Amino acid sequence: MGTTQLETVPEPKYWHLKTVLSEALDSEFSVGEILPNERDLAARFGVARATLRQALEQLELEGRLQRRRGVGTTVAPPRVGVAVAPARPTWPGAAGDDWQPVDAVETDTVPAAVARLLETAAGDRVYLVRRSRVTQGQPLAAESLYVPVAALPGRLEAGVLNGPAGAYAVLGELQSLELDGQDRTVELGSARAEDAKQLDRLPGAPVLVVTTRYVSGGRTTAVAVSTYRADTCRLTFGDSDAVALLAG
Amino acid sequence: MGTTQLETVPEPKYWHLKTVLSEALDSEFSVGEILPNERDLAARFGVARATLRQALEQLELEGRLQRRRGVGTTVAPPRVGVAVAPARPTWPGAAGDDWQPVDAVETDTVPAAVARLLETAAGDRVYLVRRSRVTQGQPLAAESLYVPVAALPGRLEAGVLNGPAGAYAVLGELQSLELDGQDRTVELGSARAEDAKQLDRLPGAPVLVVTTRYVSGGRTTAVAVSTYRADTCRLTFGDSDAVALLAG
DNA sequence: TAGTGGTCTAGACCACTAT
DNA sequence: TAGTGGTCTAGACCACTAG
């Protein structure tokens, strides 16, 4: 201990900056308020714009900020809690789910990861149903539901598939099957171009990818890949007993 | 259609780069293989290093790559599926869970979000138990478990709290209570310095934050905040029926 | 058209790991 | 000590939004 020198912790500037900004957001800003632009902020803190942006990116990742090109940076509202797992297994499109059918097509191009779950071979035909989930005007999630054509009792004509009506048609066929169970995985991903558009984000935006496997008759009958905006969503996996106890 | 000009889509360079690299990873590299260093890669693709890094960051976020300072960039193995929700609610520390107790302390500083769930007031004493989850030598997750001192039947002396033994002591007290239910939320976060260290990542690394609320006697008795490495983990929420069917 | 965030460059230096 | 990824700079231009 021959020196009084404080332990030199070369904490990165952007990290320190993030902390400072985070505290400022708590104390001096309210939800929806617009921050100064990036050039001004960088100048105010005496750092390059790229460094400032690194801090802003982290805060956006944590759901504290919202940035929109051409508009500015605003203080984000708290994340929305989104119920992901219903109390009891149900098919997608069952009464009471929050999804809006968008369209449906028949195809044979299936992501490798999905094909593995469905145990389909290359070239097998599947219905692809696209849906979206919206609350209070804000798009929360986009979903692709894959159902092997062979898994449904009736074959749907290509003519009826277009648009939301087509999506309803496929979902309707599903309800006639008995659902034995389902399981889910959650992982981090980045939005593909198509999803990004639907989510009102730029391609590559961080998303929480929920993969749901529906089991019927001893085999996987459908797979849903739902991508939730990671900046605005908090996924909830409820236990109805616990919820009931606290609510009562 | 008066022009043969292809639609000019100014796809960002880093996005295109990411696609190219991603395909190369699929076809030309195997797990664990070392990529050329960033300066060489950037030169090879004719872009600035910062641009190349933007593409690598995305791929790392998606779990395709693993980068380590001073070492290099390697092709990551597929994400590990981590069971997050046991078939039936159990207290943390119950027989068979994968967590290793690290230590425990008594404190009155609780994150605001946790205090809200526990319905504790400022100054209320809580036990803070830290645990970690490891598979095959790789740290997967770090956890902070908060239990109000008032919620446990017996008061633990400060002396017994240090180290893993202290953690076991608190967890042991919990088992004596009846667990009515639990629920969980999953959201994206960035690793705090302490967690980052435990996870062998840099501060700010993306993590999946699982918040579990344990309900006993009609109130929230404990809250666990578990942070999983987002790059290496895929959280699974199993349905034992479905799993049993597929396994059989 | 003015102002915003998004992309990109060509450097520099630092922190860390392995030899 | 050499080589890696991590941080940082000071610019430039582009894509988008709104008045």
Coordinates of C-alpha atoms (C1' of nucleotides) in Angstrom, one line a residue:
Chain A
M1 CA 0.0 0.0 0.0
G2 CA 2.8 2.4 -0.8
T3 CA 0.6 4.5 -3.0
T4 CA -2.6 6.5 -2.4
Q5 CA -3.5 6.1 -6.1
L6 CA -7.0 4.9 -6.4
E7 CA -7.4 1.6 -8.2
T8 CA -7.3 2.6 -11.8
V9 CA -10.5 1.1 -13.3
P10 CA -10.5 2.2 -16.9
E11 CA -14.2 1.9 -17.2
P12 CA -15.2 2.4 -20.8
K13 CA -16.5 5.9 -21.6
Y14 CA -19.7 4.6 -23.1
W15 CA -20.4 2.5 -20.0
H16 CA -20.0 5.4 -17.7
L17 CA -22.0 7.5 -20.1
K18 CA -24.8 5.0 -20.1
T19 CA -24.9 5.1 -16.3
V20 CA -25.1 8.9 -16.2
L21 CA -27.8 9.0 -18.8
S22 CA -29.7 6.3 -17.1
E23 CA -29.8 8.2 -13.9
A24 CA -30.7 11.4 -15.7
L25 CA -33.6 9.5 -17.3
D26 CA -34.9 8.5 -13.9
S27 CA -34.7 11.9 -12.4
E28 CA -35.0 14.5 -15.0
F29 CA -37.1 13.1 -17.8
S30 CA -40.6 11.8 -18.2
V31 CA -41.9 9.2 -20.6
G32 CA -42.3 10.4 -24.1
E33 CA -40.0 13.4 -23.6
I34 CA -37.5 14.1 -26.4
L35 CA -33.8 14.1 -25.7
P36 CA -31.4 16.5 -27.3
N37 CA -30.0 15.2 -30.6
E38 CA -27.0 12.9 -30.7
R39 CA -24.6 15.6 -31.9
D40 CA -25.5 18.0 -29.1
L41 CA -25.4 15.2 -26.5
A42 CA -22.0 14.1 -27.7
A43 CA -20.7 17.6 -27.5
R44 CA -22.2 18.1 -24.1
F45 CA -20.4 15.0 -22.7
G46 CA -17.2 15.7 -24.7
V47 CA -17.2 12.4 -26.6
A48 CA -17.4 11.4 -30.2
R49 CA -20.8 10.8 -31.6
A50 CA -20.0 7.1 -32.1
T51 CA -19.3 6.7 -28.4
L52 CA -22.4 8.5 -27.4
R53 CA -24.4 6.2 -29.8
Q54 CA -22.9 3.1 -28.1
A55 CA -24.4 4.3 -24.8
L56 CA -27.8 5.1 -26.5
E57 CA -27.8 1.7 -28.1
Q58 CA -27.5 -0.1 -24.8
L59 CA -30.2 2.0 -23.3
E60 CA -32.5 1.3 -26.2
L61 CA -31.7 -2.4 -25.8
E62 CA -32.8 -2.2 -22.2
G63 CA -36.0 -0.5 -23.3
R64 CA -35.2 2.8 -21.7
L65 CA -35.1 4.8 -25.0
Q66 CA -36.8 4.8 -28.3
R67 CA -35.0 6.1 -31.4
R68 CA -36.6 6.9 -34.7
R69 CA -34.8 8.1 -37.7
G70 CA -35.8 11.5 -38.9
V71 CA -37.6 12.2 -35.6
G72 CA -35.4 11.9 -32.6
T73 CA -34.8 10.0 -29.4
T74 CA -37.5 9.7 -26.8
V75 CA -37.9 8.3 -23.3
A76 CA -39.6 4.9 -23.7
P77 CA -42.5 3.8 -21.5
P78 CA -42.1 0.7 -19.3
R79 CA -42.1 -2.5 -21.2
V80 CA -45.4 -4.1 -21.9
G81 CA -46.0 -7.4 -20.2
V82 CA -47.2 -9.9 -22.9
A83 CA -48.8 -13.2 -22.0
V84 CA -47.1 -15.9 -24.0
A85 CA -48.3 -19.1 -22.5
P86 CA -52.0 -19.6 -22.0
A87 CA -53.1 -21.5 -18.8
R88 CA -53.9 -24.6 -20.8
P89 CA -52.6 -25.6 -24.2
T90 CA -54.6 -24.2 -27.1
W91 CA -54.2 -24.2 -30.9
P92 CA -53.2 -20.9 -32.4
G93 CA -56.3 -19.1 -33.5
A94 CA -58.3 -20.5 -30.6
A95 CA -61.0 -18.1 -29.3
G96 CA -59.5 -15.3 -27.2
D97 CA -56.0 -15.2 -28.6
D98 CA -54.6 -11.8 -29.4
W99 CA -53.3 -12.5 -32.8
Q100 CA -54.5 -11.1 -36.1
P101 CA -54.3 -13.3 -39.1
V102 CA -52.5 -11.6 -42.0
D103 CA -52.3 -14.2 -44.8
A104 CA -51.4 -17.7 -45.7
V105 CA -49.6 -19.5 -48.5
E106 CA -48.6 -23.1 -49.4
T107 CA -44.9 -23.6 -49.8
D108 CA -42.1 -26.0 -49.5
T109 CA -39.4 -23.7 -48.2
V110 CA -39.1 -24.1 -44.4
P111 CA -36.3 -22.9 -42.2
A112 CA -34.0 -25.8 -41.2
A113 CA -34.7 -25.4 -37.5
V114 CA -38.5 -25.7 -38.1
A115 CA -38.2 -28.6 -40.5
R116 CA -36.2 -30.4 -37.8
L117 CA -39.1 -29.9 -35.3
L118 CA -41.7 -30.9 -37.8
E119 CA -39.7 -33.9 -39.0
T120 CA -40.5 -32.9 -42.6
A121 CA -38.3 -33.8 -45.5
A122 CA -37.1 -31.4 -48.1
G123 CA -39.9 -30.8 -50.6
D124 CA -42.8 -31.6 -48.2
R125 CA -45.6 -29.1 -48.6
V126 CA -46.6 -26.9 -45.6
Y127 CA -49.0 -24.1 -45.0
L128 CA -47.4 -20.9 -43.8
V129 CA -49.7 -18.7 -41.9
R130 CA -48.5 -15.2 -41.0
R131 CA -50.1 -13.4 -38.0
S132 CA -49.3 -10.2 -36.1
R133 CA -49.9 -9.1 -32.6
V134 CA -50.8 -5.5 -31.8
T135 CA -51.6 -3.6 -28.6
Q136 CA -52.7 0.0 -28.5
G137 CA -51.6 0.6 -32.0
Q138 CA -48.1 -0.7 -31.4
P139 CA -47.0 -3.8 -33.2
L140 CA -45.6 -6.2 -30.7
A141 CA -44.8 -9.4 -32.5
A142 CA -44.9 -11.1 -35.9
E143 CA -45.5 -14.8 -36.3
S144 CA -45.0 -17.5 -38.8
L145 CA -46.9 -20.7 -38.3
Y146 CA -45.9 -23.8 -40.1
V147 CA -48.4 -26.7 -40.6
P148 CA -47.6 -29.6 -42.9
V149 CA -50.3 -30.0 -45.5
A150 CA -50.3 -33.7 -44.7
A151 CA -51.2 -33.0 -41.0
L152 CA -54.6 -31.5 -41.8
P153 CA -57.7 -33.5 -42.5
G154 CA -58.7 -31.5 -45.5
R155 CA -56.7 -30.0 -48.4
L156 CA -57.2 -26.3 -48.9
E157 CA -57.4 -24.9 -52.4
A158 CA -54.8 -22.3 -53.3
G159 CA -57.6 -20.0 -54.2
V160 CA -58.9 -19.7 -50.6
L161 CA -55.5 -19.1 -49.1
N162 CA -54.9 -15.4 -50.0
G163 CA -55.3 -12.8 -47.3
P164 CA -56.7 -13.1 -43.8
A165 CA -59.4 -15.4 -44.9
G166 CA -56.8 -17.9 -46.0
A167 CA -55.2 -17.7 -42.6
Y168 CA -58.5 -18.3 -40.9
A169 CA -59.1 -21.3 -43.1
V170 CA -55.9 -23.0 -42.0
L171 CA -56.4 -22.1 -38.4
G172 CA -59.9 -23.4 -38.5
E173 CA -58.7 -26.8 -39.8
L174 CA -56.3 -27.0 -36.8
Q175 CA -59.1 -26.6 -34.2
S176 CA -60.6 -29.9 -35.4
L177 CA -57.6 -31.8 -34.2
E178 CA -56.9 -32.9 -30.6
L179 CA -54.1 -31.0 -29.0
D180 CA -52.0 -33.2 -26.7
G181 CA -49.5 -30.6 -25.5
Q182 CA -47.0 -28.0 -26.4
D183 CA -43.7 -26.6 -25.4
R184 CA -41.8 -23.4 -26.0
T185 CA -38.3 -22.1 -26.3
V186 CA -37.2 -18.4 -26.0
E187 CA -34.0 -17.1 -27.5
L188 CA -32.5 -13.9 -28.7
G189 CA -32.5 -13.1 -32.4
S190 CA -32.4 -10.3 -34.8
A191 CA -35.3 -9.3 -37.0
R192 CA -35.3 -10.5 -40.5
A193 CA -36.2 -7.8 -43.1
E194 CA -39.8 -9.0 -43.4
D195 CA -40.4 -9.2 -39.7
A196 CA -38.7 -5.9 -39.1
K197 CA -41.1 -4.2 -41.4
Q198 CA -44.1 -5.7 -39.7
L199 CA -42.6 -4.6 -36.3
D200 CA -41.9 -1.1 -37.5
R201 CA -38.2 -1.6 -36.7
L202 CA -35.0 -1.7 -38.8
P203 CA -33.7 -5.0 -40.0
G204 CA -31.5 -6.6 -37.4
A205 CA -33.3 -5.1 -34.5
P206 CA -33.1 -7.4 -31.4
V207 CA -36.1 -9.6 -31.0
L208 CA -37.2 -12.4 -28.6
V209 CA -37.9 -15.5 -30.7
V210 CA -40.5 -17.8 -29.2
T211 CA -40.7 -21.2 -30.8
T212 CA -43.9 -23.1 -29.9
R213 CA -44.3 -26.8 -30.8
Y214 CA -47.8 -28.2 -31.0
V215 CA -48.1 -31.9 -30.4
S216 CA -51.1 -33.8 -31.6
G217 CA -51.5 -37.6 -32.1
G218 CA -48.0 -38.3 -30.9
R219 CA -46.2 -36.0 -33.3
T220 CA -45.4 -32.4 -33.9
T221 CA -48.3 -31.0 -35.9
A222 CA -47.4 -27.3 -36.1
V223 CA -44.6 -25.0 -35.2
A224 CA -45.0 -21.3 -34.5
V225 CA -42.1 -18.9 -34.6
S226 CA -43.1 -15.7 -33.0
T227 CA -40.7 -12.7 -32.9
Y228 CA -41.4 -10.1 -30.2
R229 CA -39.8 -6.7 -30.2
A230 CA -37.2 -7.0 -27.5
D231 CA -37.1 -3.3 -26.7
T232 CA -40.8 -3.0 -25.8
C233 CA -41.8 -6.5 -24.6
R234 CA -41.5 -8.4 -21.4
L235 CA -42.8 -12.0 -21.9
T236 CA -44.9 -13.4 -19.1
F237 CA -45.3 -17.0 -18.4
G238 CA -48.2 -17.1 -15.9
D239 CA -49.2 -19.5 -13.3
S240 CA -52.9 -19.0 -12.9
D241 CA -52.9 -20.2 -9.3
A242 CA -50.4 -17.6 -8.2
V243 CA -52.1 -14.9 -10.2
A244 CA -55.5 -15.7 -8.7
L245 CA -54.1 -15.7 -5.2
L246 CA -52.5 -12.3 -5.6
A247 CA -55.6 -10.8 -7.3
G248 CA -58.0 -12.2 -4.7
Chain B
M1 CA -42.2 -1.0 -66.6
G2 CA -40.3 1.4 -68.8
T3 CA -37.0 0.6 -67.2
T4 CA -34.9 -2.5 -66.8
Q5 CA -33.2 -1.0 -63.8
L6 CA -33.4 -3.3 -60.8
E7 CA -35.1 -1.9 -57.8
T8 CA -32.3 0.0 -56.0
V9 CA -32.3 -1.4 -52.5
P10 CA -29.5 0.3 -50.7
E11 CA -29.1 -2.6 -48.3
P12 CA -26.6 -1.6 -45.7
K13 CA -23.1 -3.1 -46.2
Y14 CA -23.0 -4.6 -42.8
W15 CA -26.3 -6.4 -43.4
H16 CA -25.1 -7.9 -46.7
L17 CA -21.9 -8.8 -45.1
K18 CA -23.7 -10.6 -42.3
T19 CA -25.6 -12.6 -44.8
V20 CA -22.5 -13.6 -46.7
L21 CA -20.6 -14.5 -43.6
S22 CA -23.6 -16.4 -42.3
E23 CA -23.7 -18.6 -45.4
A24 CA -19.9 -19.1 -45.3
L25 CA -20.3 -20.3 -41.7
D26 CA -22.8 -22.8 -42.8
S27 CA -20.9 -24.2 -45.7
E28 CA -17.2 -23.6 -45.1
F29 CA -16.6 -23.6 -41.3
S30 CA -17.1 -26.1 -38.6
V31 CA -17.8 -25.5 -34.9
G32 CA -14.8 -24.2 -33.0
E33 CA -12.9 -23.1 -36.1
I34 CA -11.1 -19.8 -35.9
L35 CA -12.0 -17.1 -38.3
P36 CA -9.4 -14.7 -39.8
N37 CA -8.8 -11.7 -37.6
E38 CA -11.0 -8.6 -38.0
R39 CA -8.4 -6.5 -39.9
D40 CA -7.9 -9.2 -42.4
L41 CA -11.6 -9.9 -42.9
A42 CA -12.3 -6.2 -43.3
A43 CA -9.6 -5.9 -46.0
R44 CA -10.8 -9.0 -47.7
F45 CA -14.3 -7.6 -48.0
G46 CA -13.2 -4.1 -48.8
V47 CA -14.8 -2.4 -45.8
A48 CA -13.7 -0.5 -42.8
R49 CA -13.1 -2.6 -39.7
A50 CA -16.0 -0.9 -37.9
T51 CA -18.4 -2.0 -40.6
L52 CA -17.1 -5.6 -40.4
R53 CA -17.5 -5.5 -36.7
Q54 CA -21.1 -4.5 -37.0
A55 CA -21.7 -7.6 -39.0
L56 CA -19.8 -9.8 -36.5
E57 CA -21.7 -8.3 -33.6
Q58 CA -25.0 -9.3 -35.1
L59 CA -23.7 -12.8 -35.7
E60 CA -22.5 -13.0 -32.1
L61 CA -25.9 -11.8 -30.9
E62 CA -27.5 -14.6 -32.9
G63 CA -25.2 -17.1 -31.3
R64 CA -23.3 -18.0 -34.5
L65 CA -19.9 -16.6 -33.4
Q66 CA -18.0 -16.3 -30.2
R67 CA -15.4 -13.5 -29.8
R68 CA -12.8 -13.3 -27.1
R69 CA -10.4 -10.5 -26.6
G70 CA -6.8 -11.5 -27.1
V71 CA -7.8 -14.8 -28.6
G72 CA -9.9 -14.4 -31.7
T73 CA -13.3 -15.2 -33.3
T74 CA -14.5 -18.7 -33.4
V75 CA -17.6 -20.5 -34.8
A76 CA -20.0 -21.0 -31.9
P77 CA -21.7 -24.4 -31.2
P78 CA -25.5 -24.5 -31.3
R79 CA -27.2 -22.8 -28.4
V80 CA -27.7 -24.9 -25.3
G81 CA -31.3 -25.6 -24.4
V82 CA -31.8 -24.7 -20.8
A83 CA -34.8 -25.8 -18.9
V84 CA -36.2 -22.8 -17.0
A85 CA -39.6 -23.9 -15.7
P86 CA -39.8 -27.2 -13.8
A87 CA -42.9 -29.3 -14.4
R88 CA -44.3 -28.4 -11.0
P89 CA -43.5 -25.3 -9.0
T90 CA -40.6 -25.8 -6.6
W91 CA -38.6 -23.5 -4.3
P92 CA -35.1 -22.5 -5.5
G93 CA -32.6 -24.9 -4.0
A94 CA -35.0 -27.9 -4.1
A95 CA -33.5 -31.2 -4.9
G96 CA -32.5 -31.6 -8.5
D97 CA -32.1 -28.0 -9.5
D98 CA -29.0 -27.2 -11.5
W99 CA -27.9 -24.2 -9.5
Q100 CA -24.7 -23.8 -7.4
P101 CA -25.0 -21.6 -4.3
V102 CA -22.3 -19.0 -4.2
D103 CA -23.0 -16.9 -1.2
A104 CA -25.5 -14.9 0.8
V105 CA -25.8 -11.6 2.6
E106 CA -28.4 -9.6 4.5
T107 CA -29.0 -6.2 3.1
D108 CA -31.6 -3.5 2.6
T109 CA -30.7 -2.4 -0.9
V110 CA -33.1 -4.0 -3.4
P111 CA -33.6 -3.1 -7.0
A112 CA -36.8 -1.1 -7.4
A113 CA -38.4 -3.6 -9.7
V114 CA -37.8 -6.4 -7.1
A115 CA -39.0 -4.3 -4.2
R116 CA -42.2 -3.7 -6.2
L117 CA -42.8 -7.4 -6.5
L118 CA -42.0 -8.2 -2.9
E119 CA -44.0 -5.3 -1.7
T120 CA -41.2 -4.3 0.6
A121 CA -40.7 -0.8 1.9
A122 CA -37.4 1.1 1.8
G123 CA -35.2 -0.2 4.6
D124 CA -36.8 -3.6 4.9
R125 CA -34.1 -6.3 5.4
V126 CA -33.8 -9.0 2.9
Y127 CA -31.5 -12.0 2.3
L128 CA -29.7 -11.9 -1.0
V129 CA -28.6 -15.3 -2.2
R130 CA -26.3 -15.5 -5.2
R131 CA -26.2 -18.7 -7.3
S132 CA -24.7 -19.7 -10.6
R133 CA -25.6 -22.2 -13.2
V134 CA -22.9 -24.1 -15.1
T135 CA -22.9 -26.8 -17.7
Q136 CA -19.9 -28.5 -19.1
G137 CA -17.6 -25.9 -17.6
Q138 CA -19.4 -23.1 -19.3
P139 CA -21.2 -20.5 -17.1
L140 CA -24.7 -20.1 -18.3
A141 CA -26.5 -17.9 -15.8
A142 CA -26.1 -15.9 -12.7
E143 CA -28.9 -15.4 -10.2
S144 CA -29.8 -13.1 -7.4
L145 CA -32.5 -14.4 -5.1
Y146 CA -34.2 -12.0 -2.8
V147 CA -36.1 -13.2 0.3
P148 CA -37.4 -10.7 2.9
V149 CA -36.0 -11.6 6.3
A150 CA -39.5 -11.3 7.7
A151 CA -40.8 -14.0 5.4
L152 CA -38.7 -16.7 6.9
P153 CA -39.6 -18.5 10.1
G154 CA -36.2 -18.3 11.7
R155 CA -33.7 -15.4 11.7
L156 CA -30.2 -16.4 10.5
E157 CA -27.2 -15.0 12.2
A158 CA -24.9 -12.9 10.1
G159 CA -22.1 -15.3 11.0
V160 CA -23.5 -18.2 9.1
L161 CA -24.3 -16.3 5.9
N162 CA -20.8 -16.1 4.4
G163 CA -20.1 -18.4 1.4
P164 CA -22.0 -21.3 -0.1
A165 CA -23.0 -22.5 3.4
G166 CA -24.9 -19.3 4.0
A167 CA -26.7 -19.7 0.7
Y168 CA -27.7 -23.2 1.7
A169 CA -29.0 -21.9 5.0
V170 CA -31.4 -19.5 3.4
L171 CA -32.5 -21.9 0.8
G172 CA -33.1 -24.5 3.5
E173 CA -35.4 -22.2 5.4
L174 CA -37.4 -21.7 2.3
Q175 CA -38.2 -25.4 1.8
S176 CA -40.1 -25.4 5.0
L177 CA -42.7 -23.0 3.6
E178 CA -45.6 -24.1 1.4
L179 CA -45.2 -22.9 -2.2
D180 CA -48.6 -21.9 -3.7
G181 CA -47.4 -21.0 -7.1
Q182 CA -45.0 -19.0 -9.2
D183 CA -44.8 -17.0 -12.4
R184 CA -42.1 -15.8 -14.6
T185 CA -41.2 -13.0 -17.0
V186 CA -38.5 -13.0 -19.7
E187 CA -36.9 -9.9 -21.1
L188 CA -33.8 -8.7 -22.7
G189 CA -31.2 -6.9 -20.6
S190 CA -27.5 -6.2 -20.5
A191 CA -25.2 -7.7 -18.0
R192 CA -24.2 -5.7 -15.0
A193 CA -20.6 -5.7 -14.1
E194 CA -20.9 -8.3 -11.4
D195 CA -23.0 -10.7 -13.5
A196 CA -20.8 -10.2 -16.5
K197 CA -17.8 -11.3 -14.5
Q198 CA -19.6 -14.4 -13.3
L199 CA -20.7 -15.2 -16.9
D200 CA -17.3 -14.7 -18.3
R201 CA -18.5 -11.8 -20.6
L202 CA -17.9 -8.1 -20.8
P203 CA -20.2 -5.7 -19.0
G204 CA -23.2 -4.9 -21.1
A205 CA -23.3 -8.2 -22.9
P206 CA -26.8 -9.1 -23.9
V207 CA -28.6 -11.4 -21.4
L208 CA -32.0 -12.9 -21.0
V209 CA -33.4 -11.8 -17.7
V210 CA -35.8 -14.3 -16.1
T211 CA -37.7 -12.9 -13.1
T212 CA -39.4 -15.6 -11.1
R213 CA -41.9 -14.7 -8.4
Y214 CA -42.6 -17.3 -5.7
V215 CA -46.0 -17.1 -4.0
S216 CA -46.6 -18.5 -0.6
G217 CA -49.4 -17.9 1.9
G218 CA -51.1 -15.4 -0.5
R219 CA -48.1 -13.2 -0.9
T220 CA -44.8 -12.9 -2.8
T221 CA -42.3 -14.6 -0.6
A222 CA -39.2 -14.6 -2.9
V223 CA -38.1 -13.1 -6.2
A224 CA -35.3 -14.6 -8.3
V225 CA -33.6 -12.6 -11.0
S226 CA -31.7 -14.9 -13.3
T227 CA -29.6 -13.6 -16.1
Y228 CA -28.7 -16.1 -18.8
R229 CA -26.1 -15.5 -21.5
A230 CA -28.2 -14.6 -24.5
D231 CA -25.5 -15.7 -27.0
T232 CA -25.3 -19.3 -25.7
C233 CA -28.7 -20.0 -24.2
R234 CA -32.1 -21.1 -25.5
L235 CA -34.6 -21.1 -22.7
T236 CA -37.0 -24.0 -22.7
F237 CA -40.4 -24.0 -21.1
G238 CA -41.4 -27.6 -21.2
D239 CA -44.7 -29.3 -21.2
S240 CA -44.1 -32.7 -19.7
D241 CA -47.0 -34.3 -21.5
A242 CA -45.7 -33.3 -24.9
V243 CA -42.2 -34.3 -24.1
A244 CA -43.3 -37.7 -22.8
L245 CA -45.3 -38.3 -26.0
L246 CA -42.4 -37.6 -28.2
A247 CA -39.9 -39.5 -26.2
G248 CA -42.1 -42.6 -26.0
Chain C
dT1 C1' -35.8 22.0 -46.8
dA2 C1' -33.9 21.5 -42.2
dG3 C1' -33.0 18.3 -38.8
dT4 C1' -32.9 13.7 -37.1
dG5 C1' -30.9 9.1 -36.6
dG6 C1' -28.3 5.3 -39.6
dT7 C1' -24.2 4.0 -42.1
dC8 C1' -19.4 4.2 -43.2
dT9 C1' -14.4 5.4 -43.2
dA10 C1' -9.4 5.4 -41.8
dG11 C1' -7.1 5.8 -38.7
dA12 C1' -5.3 5.5 -33.3
dC13 C1' -4.6 3.5 -28.9
dC14 C1' -5.9 0.2 -25.1
dA15 C1' -6.7 -4.4 -22.6
dC16 C1' -6.1 -8.9 -22.8
dT17 C1' -4.2 -13.7 -24.1
dA18 C1' -0.8 -16.7 -25.4
dT19 C1' 4.0 -17.7 -26.5
Chain D
dT1 C1' 6.2 -9.5 -27.1
dA2 C1' 3.2 -10.2 -30.9
dG3 C1' -1.5 -10.6 -32.1
dT4 C1' -6.2 -10.4 -30.9
dG5 C1' -10.6 -8.1 -30.1
dG6 C1' -12.5 -3.6 -27.5
dT7 C1' -12.7 1.4 -27.4
dC8 C1' -12.6 5.9 -29.4
dT9 C1' -12.1 9.8 -32.6
dA10 C1' -13.5 13.3 -36.2
dG11 C1' -15.1 13.5 -39.8
dA12 C1' -18.5 12.4 -44.2
dC13 C1' -22.7 11.1 -46.5
dC14 C1' -27.3 8.8 -46.7
dA15 C1' -32.4 7.8 -45.5
dC16 C1' -36.1 9.3 -43.4
dT17 C1' -39.6 12.6 -41.2
dA18 C1' -41.9 16.7 -40.6
dG19 C1' -43.0 21.6 -41.3

